Amino acid sequence: MRARESVMKIVFLLCACVSIVAVAAICLFMFVNGFPAMAEIGVGKFLLGTEWRPGQNLYGIFPMIIGSIYVTAGALVIGVPIGILCAVFLAFYCPKKLYTFIKPAIQLLAGIPSIVYGFFGLVFIVPLIRNLFSGSQSGKGVLTASILLGIMVLPTIIETTESSLRAVPEAYYEGSLALGATKERTIFKSVMTAAKSGVVSGVILGVGRVIGETMAVIMVAGNQAAMPGSILSGVRTLTANIVLEMAYATDLHREALIATAVVLFVFILIINVCFSLVKRSDS
């Protein structure tokens, strides 16, 4: 029995080491191949440059950074309120018979491939935006991408928030009601406050999903490597920039795309650090 436990302990240790080595290898590859391009182009010109023209050796990714921030912020503005309110409905208001249909639908929403979301946005959301706003000739832009990504991020926020709400002890809910608070006030002032760290964790995970999304964004964002003038303007995100040009990029152009991935990697790293801090504050 002890021998079996020792063997399994070694197996678990090896699995953990494989994960660590994989992350370290990715970091090493990214930084070794990305930093030389930044040094050659110039960190300031690379991060703050507003023109991306590989044929003229102009590699400024600031429009892509702004585009990623705009799309991410728009998706969160749309997805976070809907996701949190939907989780509240599932946890406190949803009848059991209806819950058996809504819960699997949300889980199915999480399993739909990105390319299917992209086709949905291209066929439904793009014509809708084009018809509603005369300033959008193509219908592709920041608003369209934000709406689509707001839909895509819903399962992550709903699942995490609902689990956090259900994890709050019943005494919080019942005690607040016993003191005379309404059900709505109890949920949002007592239970939601106790589950705040879990709700924030869901939002942070949603940010990671949005900022790393590629295929769906390519199909509906317009892919214009320029500063967006409005929410209807076409935009190119960091991930889209890499995917669109990596197939034919060579030399400095290829290294600049890898450097773009380094910037994206840093964004994701910051998000993961925030997630770890939230989890640590909850423990």
Short mmCIF file of N, CA and C in Angstrom, two decimals, residues 4-150:
data_model
loop_
_atom_site.label_atom_id
_atom_site.label_comp_id
_atom_site.label_asym_id
_atom_site.label_seq_id
_atom_site.Cartn_x
_atom_site.Cartn_y
_atom_site.Cartn_z
N ARG A 4 2.53 1.73 -3.35
CA ARG A 4 1.61 2.30 -4.33
C ARG A 4 1.46 3.81 -4.11
N GLU A 5 1.37 4.23 -2.85
CA GLU A 5 1.27 5.65 -2.56
C GLU A 5 2.52 6.40 -3.00
N SER A 6 3.68 5.77 -2.79
CA SER A 6 4.95 6.40 -3.22
C SER A 6 5.00 6.54 -4.73
N VAL A 7 4.55 5.51 -5.44
CA VAL A 7 4.55 5.56 -6.91
C VAL A 7 3.62 6.65 -7.41
N MET A 8 2.43 6.73 -6.83
CA MET A 8 1.48 7.75 -7.26
C MET A 8 1.98 9.16 -6.92
N LYS A 9 2.67 9.28 -5.79
CA LYS A 9 3.24 10.58 -5.43
C LYS A 9 4.26 11.01 -6.47
N ILE A 10 5.06 10.07 -6.93
CA ILE A 10 6.05 10.38 -7.97
C ILE A 10 5.37 10.75 -9.28
N VAL A 11 4.29 10.02 -9.62
CA VAL A 11 3.55 10.32 -10.85
C VAL A 11 2.96 11.72 -10.80
N PHE A 12 2.36 12.08 -9.67
CA PHE A 12 1.79 13.42 -9.52
C PHE A 12 2.87 14.48 -9.60
N LEU A 13 4.03 14.20 -9.01
CA LEU A 13 5.14 15.15 -9.04
C LEU A 13 5.62 15.34 -10.48
N LEU A 14 5.71 14.26 -11.23
CA LEU A 14 6.15 14.36 -12.63
C LEU A 14 5.15 15.16 -13.46
N CYS A 15 3.87 14.95 -13.22
CA CYS A 15 2.85 15.72 -13.95
C CYS A 15 2.97 17.20 -13.64
N ALA A 16 3.18 17.53 -12.37
CA ALA A 16 3.35 18.93 -12.00
C ALA A 16 4.61 19.51 -12.65
N CYS A 17 5.67 18.73 -12.69
CA CYS A 17 6.92 19.21 -13.32
C CYS A 17 6.74 19.43 -14.81
N VAL A 18 5.96 18.55 -15.47
CA VAL A 18 5.70 18.72 -16.90
C VAL A 18 4.99 20.05 -17.15
N SER A 19 4.02 20.37 -16.31
CA SER A 19 3.31 21.64 -16.46
C SER A 19 4.25 22.82 -16.29
N ILE A 20 5.11 22.74 -15.27
CA ILE A 20 6.05 23.83 -15.03
C ILE A 20 7.03 23.98 -16.18
N VAL A 21 7.54 22.85 -16.66
CA VAL A 21 8.49 22.89 -17.77
C VAL A 21 7.84 23.44 -19.04
N ALA A 22 6.58 23.07 -19.28
CA ALA A 22 5.87 23.57 -20.46
C ALA A 22 5.72 25.08 -20.40
N VAL A 23 5.32 25.61 -19.24
CA VAL A 23 5.17 27.06 -19.09
C VAL A 23 6.52 27.75 -19.24
N ALA A 24 7.55 27.18 -18.62
CA ALA A 24 8.89 27.78 -18.73
C ALA A 24 9.39 27.77 -20.17
N ALA A 25 9.12 26.67 -20.91
CA ALA A 25 9.56 26.59 -22.30
C ALA A 25 8.85 27.63 -23.17
N ILE A 26 7.55 27.81 -22.93
CA ILE A 26 6.81 28.82 -23.68
C ILE A 26 7.35 30.22 -23.39
N CYS A 27 7.57 30.50 -22.11
CA CYS A 27 8.12 31.82 -21.74
C CYS A 27 9.48 32.04 -22.38
N LEU A 28 10.34 31.02 -22.33
CA LEU A 28 11.68 31.15 -22.90
C LEU A 28 11.62 31.41 -24.39
N PHE A 29 10.77 30.65 -25.09
CA PHE A 29 10.64 30.84 -26.54
C PHE A 29 10.13 32.24 -26.87
N MET A 30 9.11 32.67 -26.15
CA MET A 30 8.52 33.97 -26.43
C MET A 30 9.52 35.10 -26.22
N PHE A 31 10.19 35.08 -25.08
CA PHE A 31 11.07 36.20 -24.75
C PHE A 31 12.35 36.17 -25.58
N VAL A 32 12.90 34.99 -25.83
CA VAL A 32 14.13 34.91 -26.62
C VAL A 32 13.90 35.38 -28.05
N ASN A 33 12.74 35.06 -28.61
CA ASN A 33 12.45 35.45 -29.99
C ASN A 33 11.78 36.82 -30.10
N GLY A 34 11.18 37.31 -29.01
CA GLY A 34 10.48 38.57 -29.08
C GLY A 34 11.30 39.79 -28.72
N PHE A 35 12.16 39.68 -27.72
CA PHE A 35 12.93 40.83 -27.26
C PHE A 35 13.91 41.37 -28.30
N PRO A 36 14.60 40.52 -29.09
CA PRO A 36 15.48 41.07 -30.13
C PRO A 36 14.75 41.97 -31.12
N ALA A 37 13.52 41.60 -31.49
CA ALA A 37 12.75 42.43 -32.41
C ALA A 37 12.40 43.75 -31.76
N MET A 38 12.00 43.73 -30.49
CA MET A 38 11.71 44.98 -29.78
C MET A 38 12.95 45.87 -29.73
N ALA A 39 14.11 45.26 -29.47
CA ALA A 39 15.34 46.04 -29.39
C ALA A 39 15.70 46.65 -30.74
N GLU A 40 15.49 45.89 -31.81
CA GLU A 40 15.83 46.40 -33.15
C GLU A 40 14.86 47.49 -33.59
N ILE A 41 13.59 47.29 -33.34
CA ILE A 41 12.59 48.29 -33.72
C ILE A 41 12.63 49.49 -32.78
N GLY A 42 12.86 49.21 -31.50
CA GLY A 42 12.77 50.23 -30.46
C GLY A 42 11.52 50.00 -29.64
N VAL A 43 11.70 49.85 -28.33
CA VAL A 43 10.55 49.52 -27.49
C VAL A 43 9.47 50.60 -27.59
N GLY A 44 9.88 51.87 -27.58
CA GLY A 44 8.92 52.95 -27.68
C GLY A 44 8.19 52.96 -29.01
N LYS A 45 8.95 52.79 -30.10
CA LYS A 45 8.32 52.77 -31.43
C LYS A 45 7.40 51.56 -31.58
N PHE A 46 7.80 50.44 -30.97
CA PHE A 46 7.00 49.23 -31.12
C PHE A 46 5.70 49.32 -30.32
N LEU A 47 5.79 49.75 -29.07
CA LEU A 47 4.60 49.78 -28.21
C LEU A 47 3.72 50.99 -28.45
N LEU A 48 4.31 52.12 -28.84
CA LEU A 48 3.55 53.36 -28.98
C LEU A 48 3.42 53.82 -30.43
N GLY A 49 4.02 53.11 -31.36
CA GLY A 49 3.89 53.47 -32.77
C GLY A 49 2.48 53.24 -33.27
N THR A 50 2.01 54.13 -34.14
CA THR A 50 0.62 54.05 -34.62
C THR A 50 0.50 53.51 -36.04
N GLU A 51 1.61 53.11 -36.65
CA GLU A 51 1.57 52.60 -38.02
C GLU A 51 2.15 51.20 -38.07
N TRP A 52 1.40 50.31 -38.69
CA TRP A 52 1.85 48.93 -38.88
C TRP A 52 1.95 48.69 -40.40
N ARG A 53 3.15 48.84 -40.93
CA ARG A 53 3.40 48.63 -42.35
C ARG A 53 4.68 47.83 -42.52
N PRO A 54 4.55 46.51 -42.50
CA PRO A 54 5.75 45.66 -42.58
C PRO A 54 6.59 45.93 -43.83
N GLY A 55 5.96 46.28 -44.95
CA GLY A 55 6.72 46.55 -46.17
C GLY A 55 7.62 47.76 -46.07
N GLN A 56 7.32 48.67 -45.15
CA GLN A 56 8.12 49.87 -44.94
C GLN A 56 8.86 49.83 -43.60
N ASN A 57 8.93 48.64 -43.01
CA ASN A 57 9.61 48.45 -41.72
C ASN A 57 9.03 49.35 -40.62
N LEU A 58 7.72 49.52 -40.63
CA LEU A 58 7.03 50.25 -39.58
C LEU A 58 6.21 49.25 -38.77
N TYR A 59 6.60 49.07 -37.52
CA TYR A 59 5.96 48.06 -36.69
C TYR A 59 5.48 48.70 -35.38
N GLY A 60 4.39 49.41 -35.46
CA GLY A 60 3.79 50.01 -34.27
C GLY A 60 2.50 49.29 -33.92
N ILE A 61 2.42 48.75 -32.72
CA ILE A 61 1.26 47.93 -32.34
C ILE A 61 0.29 48.69 -31.43
N PHE A 62 0.50 49.98 -31.24
CA PHE A 62 -0.39 50.72 -30.35
C PHE A 62 -1.86 50.65 -30.79
N PRO A 63 -2.18 50.76 -32.09
CA PRO A 63 -3.59 50.60 -32.50
C PRO A 63 -4.16 49.24 -32.12
N MET A 64 -3.33 48.18 -32.20
CA MET A 64 -3.81 46.85 -31.82
C MET A 64 -4.02 46.74 -30.31
N ILE A 65 -3.13 47.39 -29.54
CA ILE A 65 -3.31 47.39 -28.09
C ILE A 65 -4.62 48.09 -27.72
N ILE A 66 -4.82 49.27 -28.31
CA ILE A 66 -6.06 50.01 -28.03
C ILE A 66 -7.27 49.22 -28.50
N GLY A 67 -7.16 48.60 -29.67
CA GLY A 67 -8.27 47.79 -30.18
C GLY A 67 -8.61 46.64 -29.24
N SER A 68 -7.59 45.97 -28.71
CA SER A 68 -7.83 44.87 -27.77
C SER A 68 -8.50 45.37 -26.50
N ILE A 69 -8.04 46.54 -26.02
CA ILE A 69 -8.63 47.10 -24.79
C ILE A 69 -10.08 47.50 -25.03
N TYR A 70 -10.36 48.15 -26.17
CA TYR A 70 -11.73 48.57 -26.48
C TYR A 70 -12.67 47.38 -26.57
N VAL A 71 -12.25 46.37 -27.31
CA VAL A 71 -13.10 45.20 -27.51
C VAL A 71 -13.32 44.47 -26.19
N THR A 72 -12.24 44.34 -25.39
CA THR A 72 -12.37 43.67 -24.09
C THR A 72 -13.30 44.44 -23.16
N ALA A 73 -13.12 45.77 -23.10
CA ALA A 73 -13.97 46.59 -22.24
C ALA A 73 -15.43 46.52 -22.69
N GLY A 74 -15.66 46.59 -24.00
CA GLY A 74 -17.03 46.51 -24.51
C GLY A 74 -17.68 45.18 -24.19
N ALA A 75 -16.91 44.10 -24.33
CA ALA A 75 -17.46 42.77 -24.04
C ALA A 75 -17.81 42.63 -22.56
N LEU A 76 -16.99 43.22 -21.69
CA LEU A 76 -17.27 43.14 -20.26
C LEU A 76 -18.48 43.99 -19.88
N VAL A 77 -18.61 45.16 -20.51
CA VAL A 77 -19.77 46.01 -20.24
C VAL A 77 -21.06 45.28 -20.60
N ILE A 78 -21.00 44.50 -21.66
CA ILE A 78 -22.20 43.75 -22.09
C ILE A 78 -22.36 42.45 -21.31
N GLY A 79 -21.27 41.71 -21.15
CA GLY A 79 -21.35 40.36 -20.60
C GLY A 79 -21.44 40.28 -19.10
N VAL A 80 -20.75 41.17 -18.37
CA VAL A 80 -20.70 41.05 -16.91
C VAL A 80 -22.06 41.27 -16.26
N PRO A 81 -22.79 42.37 -16.55
CA PRO A 81 -24.11 42.53 -15.90
C PRO A 81 -25.09 41.40 -16.23
N ILE A 82 -25.10 41.01 -17.52
CA ILE A 82 -26.02 39.94 -17.92
C ILE A 82 -25.64 38.64 -17.24
N GLY A 83 -24.35 38.34 -17.21
CA GLY A 83 -23.88 37.09 -16.60
C GLY A 83 -24.17 37.03 -15.11
N ILE A 84 -23.91 38.11 -14.39
CA ILE A 84 -24.14 38.13 -12.94
C ILE A 84 -25.63 38.02 -12.63
N LEU A 85 -26.45 38.77 -13.35
CA LEU A 85 -27.89 38.72 -13.11
C LEU A 85 -28.47 37.34 -13.47
N CYS A 86 -27.95 36.74 -14.52
CA CYS A 86 -28.39 35.39 -14.88
C CYS A 86 -28.02 34.39 -13.79
N ALA A 87 -26.80 34.54 -13.22
CA ALA A 87 -26.38 33.65 -12.13
C ALA A 87 -27.27 33.84 -10.91
N VAL A 88 -27.64 35.07 -10.60
CA VAL A 88 -28.54 35.34 -9.48
C VAL A 88 -29.90 34.68 -9.72
N PHE A 89 -30.40 34.77 -10.94
CA PHE A 89 -31.67 34.14 -11.28
C PHE A 89 -31.59 32.62 -11.09
N LEU A 90 -30.51 32.02 -11.57
CA LEU A 90 -30.37 30.57 -11.46
C LEU A 90 -30.25 30.13 -10.00
N ALA A 91 -29.57 30.92 -9.19
CA ALA A 91 -29.31 30.52 -7.81
C ALA A 91 -30.50 30.77 -6.88
N PHE A 92 -31.33 31.79 -7.17
CA PHE A 92 -32.35 32.19 -6.20
C PHE A 92 -33.78 32.24 -6.74
N TYR A 93 -33.95 32.36 -8.03
CA TYR A 93 -35.30 32.58 -8.55
C TYR A 93 -35.78 31.49 -9.51
N CYS A 94 -34.87 30.77 -10.11
CA CYS A 94 -35.24 29.84 -11.19
C CYS A 94 -35.97 28.61 -10.64
N PRO A 95 -37.18 28.29 -11.17
CA PRO A 95 -37.86 27.04 -10.78
C PRO A 95 -37.04 25.83 -11.20
N LYS A 96 -37.19 24.74 -10.48
CA LYS A 96 -36.37 23.55 -10.74
C LYS A 96 -36.59 23.00 -12.15
N LYS A 97 -37.83 23.01 -12.61
CA LYS A 97 -38.10 22.47 -13.95
C LYS A 97 -37.43 23.32 -15.03
N LEU A 98 -37.49 24.63 -14.86
CA LEU A 98 -36.83 25.52 -15.82
C LEU A 98 -35.31 25.43 -15.72
N TYR A 99 -34.82 25.20 -14.51
CA TYR A 99 -33.37 25.10 -14.29
C TYR A 99 -32.77 23.93 -15.07
N THR A 100 -33.52 22.84 -15.18
CA THR A 100 -33.03 21.67 -15.89
C THR A 100 -32.84 21.94 -17.39
N PHE A 101 -33.48 22.98 -17.91
CA PHE A 101 -33.30 23.35 -19.32
C PHE A 101 -32.26 24.45 -19.48
N ILE A 102 -32.28 25.44 -18.59
CA ILE A 102 -31.37 26.59 -18.73
C ILE A 102 -29.93 26.19 -18.46
N LYS A 103 -29.69 25.39 -17.42
CA LYS A 103 -28.33 25.02 -17.04
C LYS A 103 -27.60 24.27 -18.16
N PRO A 104 -28.20 23.24 -18.77
CA PRO A 104 -27.52 22.58 -19.89
C PRO A 104 -27.31 23.50 -21.09
N ALA A 105 -28.25 24.44 -21.30
CA ALA A 105 -28.09 25.38 -22.42
C ALA A 105 -26.87 26.27 -22.21
N ILE A 106 -26.66 26.71 -20.97
CA ILE A 106 -25.48 27.53 -20.68
C ILE A 106 -24.20 26.72 -20.85
N GLN A 107 -24.22 25.47 -20.40
CA GLN A 107 -23.06 24.61 -20.57
C GLN A 107 -22.79 24.33 -22.05
N LEU A 108 -23.86 24.19 -22.83
CA LEU A 108 -23.69 24.02 -24.28
C LEU A 108 -23.11 25.27 -24.91
N LEU A 109 -23.51 26.42 -24.41
CA LEU A 109 -22.98 27.69 -24.91
C LEU A 109 -21.47 27.76 -24.73
N ALA A 110 -20.98 27.17 -23.65
CA ALA A 110 -19.54 27.18 -23.39
C ALA A 110 -18.79 26.24 -24.33
N GLY A 111 -19.47 25.26 -24.88
CA GLY A 111 -18.80 24.28 -25.73
C GLY A 111 -18.86 24.58 -27.21
N ILE A 112 -19.55 25.63 -27.61
CA ILE A 112 -19.65 25.97 -29.03
C ILE A 112 -18.30 26.51 -29.52
N PRO A 113 -17.77 26.01 -30.63
CA PRO A 113 -16.48 26.49 -31.14
C PRO A 113 -16.51 27.97 -31.52
N SER A 114 -15.35 28.61 -31.44
CA SER A 114 -15.26 30.04 -31.73
C SER A 114 -15.68 30.35 -33.16
N ILE A 115 -15.35 29.47 -34.09
CA ILE A 115 -15.66 29.72 -35.49
C ILE A 115 -17.17 29.76 -35.71
N VAL A 116 -17.92 28.99 -34.93
CA VAL A 116 -19.38 29.00 -35.04
C VAL A 116 -19.92 30.34 -34.53
N TYR A 117 -19.35 30.81 -33.42
CA TYR A 117 -19.72 32.15 -32.94
C TYR A 117 -19.41 33.20 -34.00
N GLY A 118 -18.27 33.05 -34.66
CA GLY A 118 -17.90 33.99 -35.71
C GLY A 118 -18.90 34.01 -36.85
N PHE A 119 -19.34 32.84 -37.28
CA PHE A 119 -20.34 32.77 -38.35
C PHE A 119 -21.66 33.39 -37.91
N PHE A 120 -22.04 33.16 -36.66
CA PHE A 120 -23.25 33.77 -36.13
C PHE A 120 -23.15 35.29 -36.15
N GLY A 121 -22.01 35.81 -35.72
CA GLY A 121 -21.81 37.25 -35.75
C GLY A 121 -21.82 37.81 -37.15
N LEU A 122 -21.21 37.07 -38.08
CA LEU A 122 -21.12 37.53 -39.46
C LEU A 122 -22.48 37.55 -40.14
N VAL A 123 -23.30 36.56 -39.83
CA VAL A 123 -24.60 36.42 -40.50
C VAL A 123 -25.70 37.24 -39.82
N PHE A 124 -25.62 37.37 -38.49
CA PHE A 124 -26.71 38.01 -37.76
C PHE A 124 -26.34 39.39 -37.21
N ILE A 125 -25.26 39.48 -36.45
CA ILE A 125 -24.93 40.74 -35.76
C ILE A 125 -24.43 41.79 -36.74
N VAL A 126 -23.57 41.41 -37.69
CA VAL A 126 -23.02 42.39 -38.64
C VAL A 126 -24.13 43.08 -39.45
N PRO A 127 -25.07 42.34 -40.09
CA PRO A 127 -26.16 43.04 -40.80
C PRO A 127 -27.04 43.88 -39.87
N LEU A 128 -27.22 43.42 -38.63
CA LEU A 128 -28.03 44.17 -37.67
C LEU A 128 -27.38 45.52 -37.36
N ILE A 129 -26.08 45.54 -37.10
CA ILE A 129 -25.38 46.79 -36.82
C ILE A 129 -25.37 47.69 -38.05
N ARG A 130 -25.20 47.10 -39.22
CA ARG A 130 -25.18 47.88 -40.46
C ARG A 130 -26.52 48.55 -40.71
N ASN A 131 -27.61 47.88 -40.37
CA ASN A 131 -28.94 48.46 -40.58
C ASN A 131 -29.33 49.47 -39.51
N LEU A 132 -28.85 49.25 -38.29
CA LEU A 132 -29.21 50.15 -37.19
C LEU A 132 -28.43 51.45 -37.20
N PHE A 133 -27.16 51.40 -37.62
CA PHE A 133 -26.29 52.57 -37.57
C PHE A 133 -25.84 52.94 -38.98
N SER A 134 -26.22 54.11 -39.42
CA SER A 134 -25.85 54.56 -40.76
C SER A 134 -24.36 54.83 -40.88
N GLY A 135 -23.69 55.09 -39.76
CA GLY A 135 -22.25 55.37 -39.80
C GLY A 135 -21.40 54.14 -40.00
N SER A 136 -22.00 52.97 -39.94
CA SER A 136 -21.25 51.73 -40.14
C SER A 136 -21.60 51.15 -41.51
N GLN A 137 -20.67 51.28 -42.45
CA GLN A 137 -20.92 50.81 -43.81
C GLN A 137 -20.83 49.29 -43.91
N SER A 138 -19.88 48.70 -43.21
CA SER A 138 -19.69 47.26 -43.30
C SER A 138 -20.38 46.51 -42.17
N GLY A 139 -20.66 47.19 -41.07
CA GLY A 139 -21.24 46.52 -39.91
C GLY A 139 -20.21 45.86 -39.02
N LYS A 140 -18.95 45.87 -39.43
CA LYS A 140 -17.87 45.26 -38.66
C LYS A 140 -17.11 46.34 -37.90
N GLY A 141 -16.87 46.11 -36.62
CA GLY A 141 -16.15 47.10 -35.83
C GLY A 141 -16.11 46.73 -34.36
N VAL A 142 -15.78 47.72 -33.55
CA VAL A 142 -15.64 47.51 -32.11
C VAL A 142 -16.95 47.04 -31.48
N LEU A 143 -18.05 47.68 -31.84
CA LEU A 143 -19.34 47.34 -31.25
C LEU A 143 -19.75 45.91 -31.58
N THR A 144 -19.59 45.53 -32.83
CA THR A 144 -19.96 44.18 -33.25
C THR A 144 -19.13 43.13 -32.52
N ALA A 145 -17.82 43.35 -32.46
CA ALA A 145 -16.94 42.41 -31.76
C ALA A 145 -17.26 42.36 -30.28
N SER A 146 -17.59 43.49 -29.69
CA SER A 146 -17.92 43.53 -28.26
C SER A 146 -19.18 42.75 -27.96
N ILE A 147 -20.19 42.90 -28.81
CA ILE A 147 -21.44 42.16 -28.61
C ILE A 147 -21.19 40.65 -28.70
N LEU A 148 -20.45 40.25 -29.71
CA LEU A 148 -20.19 38.82 -29.91
C LEU A 148 -19.38 38.25 -28.75
N LEU A 149 -18.33 38.95 -28.35
CA LEU A 149 -17.50 38.47 -27.25
C LEU A 149 -18.25 38.53 -25.93
N GLY A 150 -19.16 39.50 -25.79
CA GLY A 150 -19.99 39.54 -24.59
C GLY A 150 -20.86 38.30 -24.47
#
